[in-house]
JSON list of C-alpha atoms in Angstrom, two decimals:
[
{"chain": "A", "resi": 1, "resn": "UNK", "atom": "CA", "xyz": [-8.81, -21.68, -42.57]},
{"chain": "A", "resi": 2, "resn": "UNK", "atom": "CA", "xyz": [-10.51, -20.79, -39.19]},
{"chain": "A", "resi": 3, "resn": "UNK", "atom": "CA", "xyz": [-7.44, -19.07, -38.07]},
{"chain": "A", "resi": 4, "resn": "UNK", "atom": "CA", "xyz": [-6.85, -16.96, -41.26]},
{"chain": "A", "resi": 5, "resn": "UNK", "atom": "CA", "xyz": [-10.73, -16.27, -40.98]},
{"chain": "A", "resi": 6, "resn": "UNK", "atom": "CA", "xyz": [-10.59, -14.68, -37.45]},
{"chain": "A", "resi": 7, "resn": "UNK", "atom": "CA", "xyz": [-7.36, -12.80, -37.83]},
{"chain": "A", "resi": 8, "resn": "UNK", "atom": "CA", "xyz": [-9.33, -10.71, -40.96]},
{"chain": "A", "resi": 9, "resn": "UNK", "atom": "CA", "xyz": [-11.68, -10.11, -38.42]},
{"chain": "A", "resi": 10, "resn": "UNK", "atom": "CA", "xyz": [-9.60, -8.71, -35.78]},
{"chain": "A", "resi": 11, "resn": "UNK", "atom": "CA", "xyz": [-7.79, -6.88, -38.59]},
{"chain": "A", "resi": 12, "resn": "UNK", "atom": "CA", "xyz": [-11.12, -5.64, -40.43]},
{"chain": "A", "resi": 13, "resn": "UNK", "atom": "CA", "xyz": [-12.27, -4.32, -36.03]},
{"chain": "A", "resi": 14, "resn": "UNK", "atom": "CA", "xyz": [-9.14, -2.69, -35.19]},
{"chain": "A", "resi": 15, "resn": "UNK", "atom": "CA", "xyz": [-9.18, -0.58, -39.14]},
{"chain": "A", "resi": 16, "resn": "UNK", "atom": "CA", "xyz": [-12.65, 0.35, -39.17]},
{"chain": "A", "resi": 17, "resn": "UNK", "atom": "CA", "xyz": [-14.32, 2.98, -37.09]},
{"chain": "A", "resi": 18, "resn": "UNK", "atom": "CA", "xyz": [-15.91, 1.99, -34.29]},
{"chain": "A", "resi": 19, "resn": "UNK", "atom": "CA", "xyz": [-20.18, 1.91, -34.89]},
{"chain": "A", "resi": 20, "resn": "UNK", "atom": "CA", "xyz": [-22.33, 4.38, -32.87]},
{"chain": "A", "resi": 21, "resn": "UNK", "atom": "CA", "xyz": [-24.98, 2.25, -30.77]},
{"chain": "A", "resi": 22, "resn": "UNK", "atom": "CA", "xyz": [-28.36, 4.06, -29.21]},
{"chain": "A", "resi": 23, "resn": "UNK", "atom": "CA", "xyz": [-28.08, 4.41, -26.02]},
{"chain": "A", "resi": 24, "resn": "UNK", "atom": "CA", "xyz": [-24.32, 4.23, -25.60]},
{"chain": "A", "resi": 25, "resn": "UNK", "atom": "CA", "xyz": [-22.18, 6.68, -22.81]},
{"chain": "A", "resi": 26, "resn": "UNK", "atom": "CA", "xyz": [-20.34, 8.83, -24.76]},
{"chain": "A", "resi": 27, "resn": "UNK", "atom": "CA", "xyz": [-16.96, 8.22, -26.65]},
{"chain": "A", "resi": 28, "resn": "UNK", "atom": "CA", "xyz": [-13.79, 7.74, -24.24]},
{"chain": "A", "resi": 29, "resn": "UNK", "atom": "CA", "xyz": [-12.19, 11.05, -23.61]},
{"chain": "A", "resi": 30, "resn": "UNK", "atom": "CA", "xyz": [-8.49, 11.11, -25.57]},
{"chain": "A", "resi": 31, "resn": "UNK", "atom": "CA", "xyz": [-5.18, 12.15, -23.80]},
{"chain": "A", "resi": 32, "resn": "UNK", "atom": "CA", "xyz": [-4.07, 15.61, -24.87]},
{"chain": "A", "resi": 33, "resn": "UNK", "atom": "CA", "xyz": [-0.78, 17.70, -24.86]},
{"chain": "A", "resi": 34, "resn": "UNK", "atom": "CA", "xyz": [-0.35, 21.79, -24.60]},
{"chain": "A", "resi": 35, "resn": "UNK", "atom": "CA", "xyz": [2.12, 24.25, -25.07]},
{"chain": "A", "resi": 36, "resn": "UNK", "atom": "CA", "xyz": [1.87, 27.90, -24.46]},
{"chain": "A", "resi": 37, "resn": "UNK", "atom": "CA", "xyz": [3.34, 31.09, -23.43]},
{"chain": "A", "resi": 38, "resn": "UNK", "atom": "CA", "xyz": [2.59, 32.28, -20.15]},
{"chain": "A", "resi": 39, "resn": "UNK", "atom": "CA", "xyz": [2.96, 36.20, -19.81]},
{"chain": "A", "resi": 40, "resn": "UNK", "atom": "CA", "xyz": [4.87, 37.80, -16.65]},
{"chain": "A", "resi": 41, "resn": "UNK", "atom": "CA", "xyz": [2.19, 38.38, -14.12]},
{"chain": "A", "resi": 42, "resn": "UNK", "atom": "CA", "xyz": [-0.45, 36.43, -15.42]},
{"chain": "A", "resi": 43, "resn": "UNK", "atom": "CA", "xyz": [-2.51, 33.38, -14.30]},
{"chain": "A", "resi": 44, "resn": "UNK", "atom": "CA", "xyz": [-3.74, 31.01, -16.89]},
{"chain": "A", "resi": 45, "resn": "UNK", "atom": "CA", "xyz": [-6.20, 28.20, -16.06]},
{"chain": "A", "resi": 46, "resn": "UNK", "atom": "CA", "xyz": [-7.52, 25.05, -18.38]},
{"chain": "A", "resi": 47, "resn": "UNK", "atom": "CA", "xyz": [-10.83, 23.17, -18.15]},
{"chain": "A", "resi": 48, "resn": "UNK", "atom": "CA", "xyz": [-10.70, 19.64, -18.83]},
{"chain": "A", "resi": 49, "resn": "UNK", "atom": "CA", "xyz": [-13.70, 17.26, -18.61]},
{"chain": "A", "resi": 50, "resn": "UNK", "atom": "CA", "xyz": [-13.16, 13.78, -16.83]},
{"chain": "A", "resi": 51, "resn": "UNK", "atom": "CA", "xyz": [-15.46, 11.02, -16.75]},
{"chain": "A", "resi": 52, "resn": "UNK", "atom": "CA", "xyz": [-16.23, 9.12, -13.47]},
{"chain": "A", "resi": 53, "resn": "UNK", "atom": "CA", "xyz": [-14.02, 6.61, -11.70]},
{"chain": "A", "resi": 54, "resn": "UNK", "atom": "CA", "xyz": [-11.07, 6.87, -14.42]},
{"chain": "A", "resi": 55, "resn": "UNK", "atom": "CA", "xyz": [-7.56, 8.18, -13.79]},
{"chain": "A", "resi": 56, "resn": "UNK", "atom": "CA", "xyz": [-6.02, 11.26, -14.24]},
{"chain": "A", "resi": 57, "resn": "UNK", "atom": "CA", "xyz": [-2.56, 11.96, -14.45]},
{"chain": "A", "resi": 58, "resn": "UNK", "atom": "CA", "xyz": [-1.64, 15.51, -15.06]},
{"chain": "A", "resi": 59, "resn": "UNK", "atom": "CA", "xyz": [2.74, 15.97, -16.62]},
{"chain": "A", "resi": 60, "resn": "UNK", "atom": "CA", "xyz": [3.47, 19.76, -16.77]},
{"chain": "A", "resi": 61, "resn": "UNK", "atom": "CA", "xyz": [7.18, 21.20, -17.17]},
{"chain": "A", "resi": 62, "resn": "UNK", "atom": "CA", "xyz": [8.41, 24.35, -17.83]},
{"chain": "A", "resi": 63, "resn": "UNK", "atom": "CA", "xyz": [10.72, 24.68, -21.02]},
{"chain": "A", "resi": 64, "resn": "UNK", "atom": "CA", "xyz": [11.18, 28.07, -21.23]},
{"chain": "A", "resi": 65, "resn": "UNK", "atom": "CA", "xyz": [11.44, 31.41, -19.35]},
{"chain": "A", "resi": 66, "resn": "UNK", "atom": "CA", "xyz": [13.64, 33.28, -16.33]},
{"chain": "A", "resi": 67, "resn": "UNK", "atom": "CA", "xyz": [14.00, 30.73, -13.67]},
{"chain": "A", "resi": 68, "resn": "UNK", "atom": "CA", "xyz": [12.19, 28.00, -15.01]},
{"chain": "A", "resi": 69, "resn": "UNK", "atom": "CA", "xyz": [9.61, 27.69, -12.59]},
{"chain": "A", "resi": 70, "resn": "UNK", "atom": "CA", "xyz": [5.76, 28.60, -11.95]},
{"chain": "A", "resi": 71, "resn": "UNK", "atom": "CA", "xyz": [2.53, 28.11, -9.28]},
{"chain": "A", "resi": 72, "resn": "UNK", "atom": "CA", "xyz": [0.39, 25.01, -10.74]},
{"chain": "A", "resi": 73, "resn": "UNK", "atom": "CA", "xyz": [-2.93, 24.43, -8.81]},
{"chain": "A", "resi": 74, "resn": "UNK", "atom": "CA", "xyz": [-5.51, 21.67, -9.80]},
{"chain": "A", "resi": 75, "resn": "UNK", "atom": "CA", "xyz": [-9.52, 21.66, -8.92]},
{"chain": "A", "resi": 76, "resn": "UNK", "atom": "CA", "xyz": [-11.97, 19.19, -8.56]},
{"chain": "A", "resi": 77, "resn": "UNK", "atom": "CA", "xyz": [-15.08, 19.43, -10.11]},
{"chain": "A", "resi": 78, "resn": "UNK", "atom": "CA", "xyz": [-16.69, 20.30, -7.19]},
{"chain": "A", "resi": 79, "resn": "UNK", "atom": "CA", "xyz": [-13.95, 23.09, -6.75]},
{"chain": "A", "resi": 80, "resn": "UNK", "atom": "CA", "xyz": [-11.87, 21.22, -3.66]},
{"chain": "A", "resi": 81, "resn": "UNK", "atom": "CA", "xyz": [-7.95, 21.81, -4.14]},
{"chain": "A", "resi": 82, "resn": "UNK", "atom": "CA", "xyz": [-6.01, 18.44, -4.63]},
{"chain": "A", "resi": 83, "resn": "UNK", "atom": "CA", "xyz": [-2.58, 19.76, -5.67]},
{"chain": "A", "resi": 84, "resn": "UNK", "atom": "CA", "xyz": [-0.63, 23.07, -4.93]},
{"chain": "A", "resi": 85, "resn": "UNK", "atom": "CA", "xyz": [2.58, 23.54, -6.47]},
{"chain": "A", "resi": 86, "resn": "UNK", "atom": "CA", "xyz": [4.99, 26.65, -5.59]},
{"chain": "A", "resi": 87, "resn": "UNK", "atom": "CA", "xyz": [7.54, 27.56, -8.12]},
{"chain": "A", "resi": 88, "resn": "UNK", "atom": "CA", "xyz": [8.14, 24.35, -9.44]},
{"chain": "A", "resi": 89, "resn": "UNK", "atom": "CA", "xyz": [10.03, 23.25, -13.11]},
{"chain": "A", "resi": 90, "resn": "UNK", "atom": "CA", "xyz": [8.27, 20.20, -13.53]},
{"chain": "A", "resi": 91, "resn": "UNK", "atom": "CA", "xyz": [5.76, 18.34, -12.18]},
{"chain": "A", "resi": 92, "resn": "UNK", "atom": "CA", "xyz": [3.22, 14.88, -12.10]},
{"chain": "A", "resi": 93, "resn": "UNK", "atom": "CA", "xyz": [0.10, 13.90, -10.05]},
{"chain": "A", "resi": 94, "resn": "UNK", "atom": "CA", "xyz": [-2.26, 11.40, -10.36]},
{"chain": "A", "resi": 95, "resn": "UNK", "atom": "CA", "xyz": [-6.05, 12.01, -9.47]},
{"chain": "A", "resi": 96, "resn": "UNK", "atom": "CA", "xyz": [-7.51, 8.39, -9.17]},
{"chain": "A", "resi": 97, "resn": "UNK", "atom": "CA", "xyz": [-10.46, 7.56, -8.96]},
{"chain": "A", "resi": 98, "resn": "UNK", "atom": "CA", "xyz": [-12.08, 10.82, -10.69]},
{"chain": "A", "resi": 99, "resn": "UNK", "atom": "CA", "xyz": [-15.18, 12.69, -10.13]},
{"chain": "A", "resi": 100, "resn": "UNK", "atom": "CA", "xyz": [-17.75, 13.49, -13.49]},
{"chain": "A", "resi": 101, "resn": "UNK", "atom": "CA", "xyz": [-17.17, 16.85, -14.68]},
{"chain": "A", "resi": 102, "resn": "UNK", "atom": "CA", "xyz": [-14.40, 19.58, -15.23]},
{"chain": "A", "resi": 103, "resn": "UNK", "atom": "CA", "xyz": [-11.07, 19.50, -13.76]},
{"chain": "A", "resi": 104, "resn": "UNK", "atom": "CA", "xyz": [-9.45, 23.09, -13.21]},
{"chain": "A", "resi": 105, "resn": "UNK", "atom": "CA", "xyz": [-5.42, 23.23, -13.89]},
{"chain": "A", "resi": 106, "resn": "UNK", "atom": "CA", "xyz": [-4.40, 26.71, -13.53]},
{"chain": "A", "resi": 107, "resn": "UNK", "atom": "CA", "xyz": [-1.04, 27.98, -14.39]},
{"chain": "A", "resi": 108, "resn": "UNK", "atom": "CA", "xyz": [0.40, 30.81, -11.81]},
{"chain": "A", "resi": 109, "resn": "UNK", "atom": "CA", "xyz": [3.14, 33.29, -13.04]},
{"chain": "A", "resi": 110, "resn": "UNK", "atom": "CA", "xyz": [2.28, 36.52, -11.43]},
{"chain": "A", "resi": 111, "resn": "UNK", "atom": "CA", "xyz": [5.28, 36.44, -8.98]},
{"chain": "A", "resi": 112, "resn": "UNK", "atom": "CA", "xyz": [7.43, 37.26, -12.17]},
{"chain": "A", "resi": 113, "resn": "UNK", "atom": "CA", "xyz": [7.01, 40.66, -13.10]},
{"chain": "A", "resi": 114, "resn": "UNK", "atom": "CA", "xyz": [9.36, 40.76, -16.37]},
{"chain": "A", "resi": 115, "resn": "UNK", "atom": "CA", "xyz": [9.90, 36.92, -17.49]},
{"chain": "A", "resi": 116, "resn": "UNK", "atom": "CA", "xyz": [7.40, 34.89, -19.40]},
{"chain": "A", "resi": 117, "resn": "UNK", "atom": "CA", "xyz": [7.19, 31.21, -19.42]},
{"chain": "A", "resi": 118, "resn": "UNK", "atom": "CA", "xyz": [7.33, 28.95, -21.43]},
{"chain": "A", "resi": 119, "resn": "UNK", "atom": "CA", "xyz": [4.99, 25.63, -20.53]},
{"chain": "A", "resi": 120, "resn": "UNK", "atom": "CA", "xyz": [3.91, 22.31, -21.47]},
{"chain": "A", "resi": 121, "resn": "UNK", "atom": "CA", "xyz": [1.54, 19.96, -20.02]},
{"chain": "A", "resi": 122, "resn": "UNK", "atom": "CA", "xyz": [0.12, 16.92, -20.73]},
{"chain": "A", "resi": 123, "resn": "UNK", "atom": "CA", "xyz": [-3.11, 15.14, -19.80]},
{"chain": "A", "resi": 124, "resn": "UNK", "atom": "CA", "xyz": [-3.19, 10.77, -19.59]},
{"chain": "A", "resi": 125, "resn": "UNK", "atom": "CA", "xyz": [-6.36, 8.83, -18.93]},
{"chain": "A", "resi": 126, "resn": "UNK", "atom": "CA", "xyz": [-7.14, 5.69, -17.79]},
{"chain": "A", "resi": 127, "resn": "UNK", "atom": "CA", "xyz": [-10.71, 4.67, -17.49]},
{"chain": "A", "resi": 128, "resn": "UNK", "atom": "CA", "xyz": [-11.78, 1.68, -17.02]},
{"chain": "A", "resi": 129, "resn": "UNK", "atom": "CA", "xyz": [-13.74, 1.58, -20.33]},
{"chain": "A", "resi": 130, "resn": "UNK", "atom": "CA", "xyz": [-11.11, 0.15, -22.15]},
{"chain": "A", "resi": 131, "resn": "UNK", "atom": "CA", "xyz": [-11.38, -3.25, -21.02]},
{"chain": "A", "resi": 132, "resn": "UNK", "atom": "CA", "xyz": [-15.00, -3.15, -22.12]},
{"chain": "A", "resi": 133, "resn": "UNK", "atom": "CA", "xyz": [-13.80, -1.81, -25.65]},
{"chain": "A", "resi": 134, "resn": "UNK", "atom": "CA", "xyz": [-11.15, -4.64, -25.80]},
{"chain": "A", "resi": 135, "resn": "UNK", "atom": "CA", "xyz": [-14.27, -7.27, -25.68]},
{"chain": "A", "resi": 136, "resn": "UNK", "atom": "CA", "xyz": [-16.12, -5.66, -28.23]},
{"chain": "A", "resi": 137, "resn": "UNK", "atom": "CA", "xyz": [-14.00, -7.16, -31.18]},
{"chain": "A", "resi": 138, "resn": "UNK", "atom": "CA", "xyz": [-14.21, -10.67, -30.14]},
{"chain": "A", "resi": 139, "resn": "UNK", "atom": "CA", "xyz": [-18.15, -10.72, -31.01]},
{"chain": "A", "resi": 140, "resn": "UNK", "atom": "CA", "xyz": [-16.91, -10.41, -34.24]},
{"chain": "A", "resi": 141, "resn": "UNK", "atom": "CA", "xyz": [-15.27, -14.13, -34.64]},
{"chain": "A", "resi": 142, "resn": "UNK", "atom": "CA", "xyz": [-17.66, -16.66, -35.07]},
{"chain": "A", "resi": 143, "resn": "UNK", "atom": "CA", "xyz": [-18.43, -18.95, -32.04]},
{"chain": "A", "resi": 144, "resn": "UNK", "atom": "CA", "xyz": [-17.09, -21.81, -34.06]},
{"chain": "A", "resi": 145, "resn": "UNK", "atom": "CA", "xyz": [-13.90, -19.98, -34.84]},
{"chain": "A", "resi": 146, "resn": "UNK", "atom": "CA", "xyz": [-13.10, -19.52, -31.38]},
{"chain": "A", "resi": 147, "resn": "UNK", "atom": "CA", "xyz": [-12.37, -23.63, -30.99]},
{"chain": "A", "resi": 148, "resn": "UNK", "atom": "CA", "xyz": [-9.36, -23.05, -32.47]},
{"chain": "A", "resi": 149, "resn": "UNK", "atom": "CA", "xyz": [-8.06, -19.54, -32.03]},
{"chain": "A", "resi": 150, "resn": "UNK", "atom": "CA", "xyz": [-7.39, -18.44, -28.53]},
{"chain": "A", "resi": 151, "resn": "UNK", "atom": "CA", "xyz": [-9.05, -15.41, -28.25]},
{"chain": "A", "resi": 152, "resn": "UNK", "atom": "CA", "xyz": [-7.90, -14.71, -24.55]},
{"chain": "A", "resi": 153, "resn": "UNK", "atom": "CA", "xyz": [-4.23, -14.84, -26.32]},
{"chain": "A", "resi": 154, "resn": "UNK", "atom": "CA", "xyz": [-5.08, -12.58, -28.40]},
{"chain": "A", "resi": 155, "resn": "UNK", "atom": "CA", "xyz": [-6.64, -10.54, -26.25]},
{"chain": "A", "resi": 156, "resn": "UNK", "atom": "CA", "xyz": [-4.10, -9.98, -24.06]},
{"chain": "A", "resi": 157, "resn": "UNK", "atom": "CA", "xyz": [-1.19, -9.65, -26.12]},
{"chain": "A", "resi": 158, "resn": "UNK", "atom": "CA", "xyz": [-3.50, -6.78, -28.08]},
{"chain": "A", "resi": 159, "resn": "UNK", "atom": "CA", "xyz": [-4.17, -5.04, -24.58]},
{"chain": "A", "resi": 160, "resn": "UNK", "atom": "CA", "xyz": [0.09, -5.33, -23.53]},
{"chain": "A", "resi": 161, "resn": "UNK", "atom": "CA", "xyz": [0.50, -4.26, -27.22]},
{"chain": "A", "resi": 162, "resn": "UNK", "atom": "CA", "xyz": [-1.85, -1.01, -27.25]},
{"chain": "A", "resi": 163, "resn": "UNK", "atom": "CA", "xyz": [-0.64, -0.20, -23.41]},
{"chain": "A", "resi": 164, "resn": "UNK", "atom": "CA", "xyz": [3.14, -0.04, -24.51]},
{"chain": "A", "resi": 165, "resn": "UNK", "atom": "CA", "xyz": [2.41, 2.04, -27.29]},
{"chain": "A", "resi": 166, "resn": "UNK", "atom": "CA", "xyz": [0.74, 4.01, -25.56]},
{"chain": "A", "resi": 167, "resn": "UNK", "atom": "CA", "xyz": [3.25, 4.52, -22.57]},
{"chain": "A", "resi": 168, "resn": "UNK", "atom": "CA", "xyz": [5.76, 4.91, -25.33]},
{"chain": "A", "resi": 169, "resn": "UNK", "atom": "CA", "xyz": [4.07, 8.02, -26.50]},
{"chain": "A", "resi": 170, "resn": "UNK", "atom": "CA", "xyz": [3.88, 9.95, -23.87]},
{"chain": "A", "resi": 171, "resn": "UNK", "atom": "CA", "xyz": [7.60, 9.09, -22.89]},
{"chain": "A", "resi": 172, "resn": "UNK", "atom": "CA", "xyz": [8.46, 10.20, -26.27]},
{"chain": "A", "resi": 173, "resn": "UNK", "atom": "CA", "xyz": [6.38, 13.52, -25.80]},
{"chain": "A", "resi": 174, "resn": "UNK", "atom": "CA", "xyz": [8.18, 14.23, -22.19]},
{"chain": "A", "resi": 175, "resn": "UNK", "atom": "CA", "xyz": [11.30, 13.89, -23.75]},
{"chain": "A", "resi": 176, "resn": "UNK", "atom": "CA", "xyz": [10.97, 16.15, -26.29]},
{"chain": "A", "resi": 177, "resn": "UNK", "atom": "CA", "xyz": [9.57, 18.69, -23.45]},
{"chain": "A", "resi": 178, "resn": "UNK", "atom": "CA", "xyz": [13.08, 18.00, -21.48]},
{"chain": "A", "resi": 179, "resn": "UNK", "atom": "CA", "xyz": [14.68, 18.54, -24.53]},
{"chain": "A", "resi": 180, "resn": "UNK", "atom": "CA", "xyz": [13.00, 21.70, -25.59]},
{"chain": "A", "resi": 181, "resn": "UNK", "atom": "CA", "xyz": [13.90, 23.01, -21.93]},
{"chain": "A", "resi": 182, "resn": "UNK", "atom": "CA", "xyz": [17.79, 21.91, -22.22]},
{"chain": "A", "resi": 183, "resn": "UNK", "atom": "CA", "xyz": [17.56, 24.24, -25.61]},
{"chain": "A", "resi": 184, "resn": "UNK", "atom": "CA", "xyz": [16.20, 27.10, -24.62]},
{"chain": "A", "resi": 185, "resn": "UNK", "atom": "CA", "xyz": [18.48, 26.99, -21.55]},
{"chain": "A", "resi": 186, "resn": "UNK", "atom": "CA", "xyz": [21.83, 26.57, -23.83]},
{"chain": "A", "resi": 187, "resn": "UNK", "atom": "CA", "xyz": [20.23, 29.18, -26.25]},
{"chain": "A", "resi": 188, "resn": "UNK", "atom": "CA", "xyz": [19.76, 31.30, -23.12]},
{"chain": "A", "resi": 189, "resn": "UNK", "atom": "CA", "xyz": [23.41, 30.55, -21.83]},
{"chain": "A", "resi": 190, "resn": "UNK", "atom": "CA", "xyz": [25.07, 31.10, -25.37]},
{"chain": "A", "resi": 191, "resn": "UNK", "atom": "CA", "xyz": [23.28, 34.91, -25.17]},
{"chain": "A", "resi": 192, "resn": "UNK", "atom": "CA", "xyz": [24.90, 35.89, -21.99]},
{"chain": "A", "resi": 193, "resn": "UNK", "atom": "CA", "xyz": [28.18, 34.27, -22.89]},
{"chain": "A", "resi": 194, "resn": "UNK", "atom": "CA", "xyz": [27.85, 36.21, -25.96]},
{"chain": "A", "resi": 195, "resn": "UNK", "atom": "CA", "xyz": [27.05, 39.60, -24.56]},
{"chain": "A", "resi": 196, "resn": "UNK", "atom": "CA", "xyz": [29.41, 39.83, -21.56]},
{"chain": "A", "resi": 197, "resn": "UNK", "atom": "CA", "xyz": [32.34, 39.25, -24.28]},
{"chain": "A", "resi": 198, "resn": "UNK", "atom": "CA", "xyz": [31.54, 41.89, -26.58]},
{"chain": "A", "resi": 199, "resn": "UNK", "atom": "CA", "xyz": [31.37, 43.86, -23.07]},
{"chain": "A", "resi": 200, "resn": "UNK", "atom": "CA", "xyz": [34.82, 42.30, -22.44]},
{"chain": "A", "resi": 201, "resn": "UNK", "atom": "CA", "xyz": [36.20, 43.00, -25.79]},
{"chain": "A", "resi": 202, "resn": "UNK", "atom": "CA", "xyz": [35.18, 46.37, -25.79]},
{"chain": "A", "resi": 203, "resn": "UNK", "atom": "CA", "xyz": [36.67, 47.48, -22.12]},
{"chain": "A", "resi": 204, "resn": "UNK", "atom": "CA", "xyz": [39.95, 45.90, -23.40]},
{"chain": "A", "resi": 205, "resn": "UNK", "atom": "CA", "xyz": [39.79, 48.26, -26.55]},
{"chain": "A", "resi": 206, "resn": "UNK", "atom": "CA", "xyz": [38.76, 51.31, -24.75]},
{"chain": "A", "resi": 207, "resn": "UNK", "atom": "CA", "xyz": [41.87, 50.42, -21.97]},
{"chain": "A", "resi": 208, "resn": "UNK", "atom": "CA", "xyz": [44.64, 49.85, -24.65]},
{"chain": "A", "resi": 209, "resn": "UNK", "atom": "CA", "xyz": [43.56, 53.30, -26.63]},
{"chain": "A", "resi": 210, "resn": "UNK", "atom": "CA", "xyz": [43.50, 55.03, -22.97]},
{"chain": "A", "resi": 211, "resn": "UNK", "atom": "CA", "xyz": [47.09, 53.16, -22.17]},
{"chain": "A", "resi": 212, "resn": "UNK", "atom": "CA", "xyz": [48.39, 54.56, -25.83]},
{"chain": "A", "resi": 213, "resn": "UNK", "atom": "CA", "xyz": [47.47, 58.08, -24.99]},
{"chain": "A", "resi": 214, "resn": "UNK", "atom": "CA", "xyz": [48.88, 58.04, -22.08]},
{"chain": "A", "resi": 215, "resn": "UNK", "atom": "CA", "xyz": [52.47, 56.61, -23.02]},
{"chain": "A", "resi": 216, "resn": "UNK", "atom": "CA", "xyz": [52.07, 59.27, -26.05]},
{"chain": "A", "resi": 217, "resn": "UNK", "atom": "CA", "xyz": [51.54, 62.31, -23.82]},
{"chain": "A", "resi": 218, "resn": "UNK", "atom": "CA", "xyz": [54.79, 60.85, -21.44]},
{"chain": "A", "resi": 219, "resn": "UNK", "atom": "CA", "xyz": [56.99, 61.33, -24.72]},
{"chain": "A", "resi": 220, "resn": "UNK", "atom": "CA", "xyz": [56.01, 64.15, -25.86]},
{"chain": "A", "resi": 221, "resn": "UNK", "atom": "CA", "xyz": [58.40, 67.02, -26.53]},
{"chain": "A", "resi": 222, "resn": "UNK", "atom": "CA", "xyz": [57.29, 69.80, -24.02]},
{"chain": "A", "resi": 223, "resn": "UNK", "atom": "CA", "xyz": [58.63, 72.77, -25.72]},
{"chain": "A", "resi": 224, "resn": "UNK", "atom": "CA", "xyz": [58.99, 76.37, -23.37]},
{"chain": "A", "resi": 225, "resn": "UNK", "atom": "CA", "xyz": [56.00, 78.45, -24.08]},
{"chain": "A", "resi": 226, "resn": "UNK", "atom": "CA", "xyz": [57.24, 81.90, -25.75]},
{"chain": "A", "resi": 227, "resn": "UNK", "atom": "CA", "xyz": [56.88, 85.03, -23.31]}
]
């Protein structure tokens, strides 16, 4: 009876929304995902706010466009460069531990001066607030229901549960960037293919008309000219 009573709690913490307490930091800052088009000869930068002594880890990749590549730069808050990237597809760095404040990513394609790009990034934190989140929903078992539940269990296989998931995610999402890339690529590929053999095709017509014209004019009669 104990048992059933604390699993409806855990159940009845992990559905409902989470209360608002005075005086508490502010809520955990989610992980986020982006994709946009990046004009030829244009420089695009992001702002994204970062709590203190959490980890960063910032996934870009470039799915579509000429060559596949652009400049990727990322800021401190305090404006100190901590990665430079030069005409790179793809890309991940970690920033660990973070400052407070806004991280600059800025997205560099002004060496192209006809092809746009195509680009996603993605944004992962881990702060170190979660662990303190995770304790929260034992205070919602009774003390006398924790004699014969064991809540560290619990806890942990909750935490490896929720960290899987999570991880799973974002592999999911890179895929789908890798696979969005390996698209427009074959899209890209099937165009040229395409257009160089209706150039082909056409040559080969405009030769065999020339070739039948010219074997005509061999056999033709070439009558004397009256005087």
């Amino acid at each position: 009876m104990m048992a059933a009573g604390a699993a409806l709690a855990l159940a009845l913490w992990l559905l409902l929304p989470p209360v608002e307490v005075a005086g508490a930091g502010p809520p955990p800052i989610q992980d986020g995902e982006f994709t946009f088009l990046l004009p030829a000869g244009r420089k695009q930068c992001f702002y994204q706010s970062a709590p203190a002594n959490a980890s960063l880890e910032t996934e870009y990749q470039v799915i579509g466009g000429a060559g596949l590549d652009v400049d990727f730069t990322l800021e401190s808050p305090q404006g100190v460069l901590l990665v430079s990237d030069s005409r790179k597809a793809d890309g991940v760095h970690t920033v660990e531990p973070t400052e407070a404040g806004d991280y600059k990513l800025c997205f560099d394609n002004s060496f192209s001066t006809i092809s746009e790009k195509l680009v996603f990034f993605e944004l992962i934190f881990d702060s170190l607030q979660d662990d303190e989140e995770v304790e929260g929903w034992a205070e919602a078992v009774e003390p006398e229901e924790m004699l014969d539940v064991k809540m560290e269990d619990i806890k942990e296989s909750i935490e490896t549960m929720r960290t899987r998931l999570e991880r799973s995610i974002q592999m999911l999402t890179l895929l789908r960037a890798f696979e969005a890339r390996d698209r427009n690529l074959q899209e890209g590929n099937l165009e040229r293919v395409n257009f160089w053999s209706a150039v082909n095709v056409a040559v080969l017509l405009l030769v065999a008309v020339l070739q039948v014209c010219t074997v005509k004019r061999f056999f033709q009669d070439k009558r004397p000219v009256p005087t």
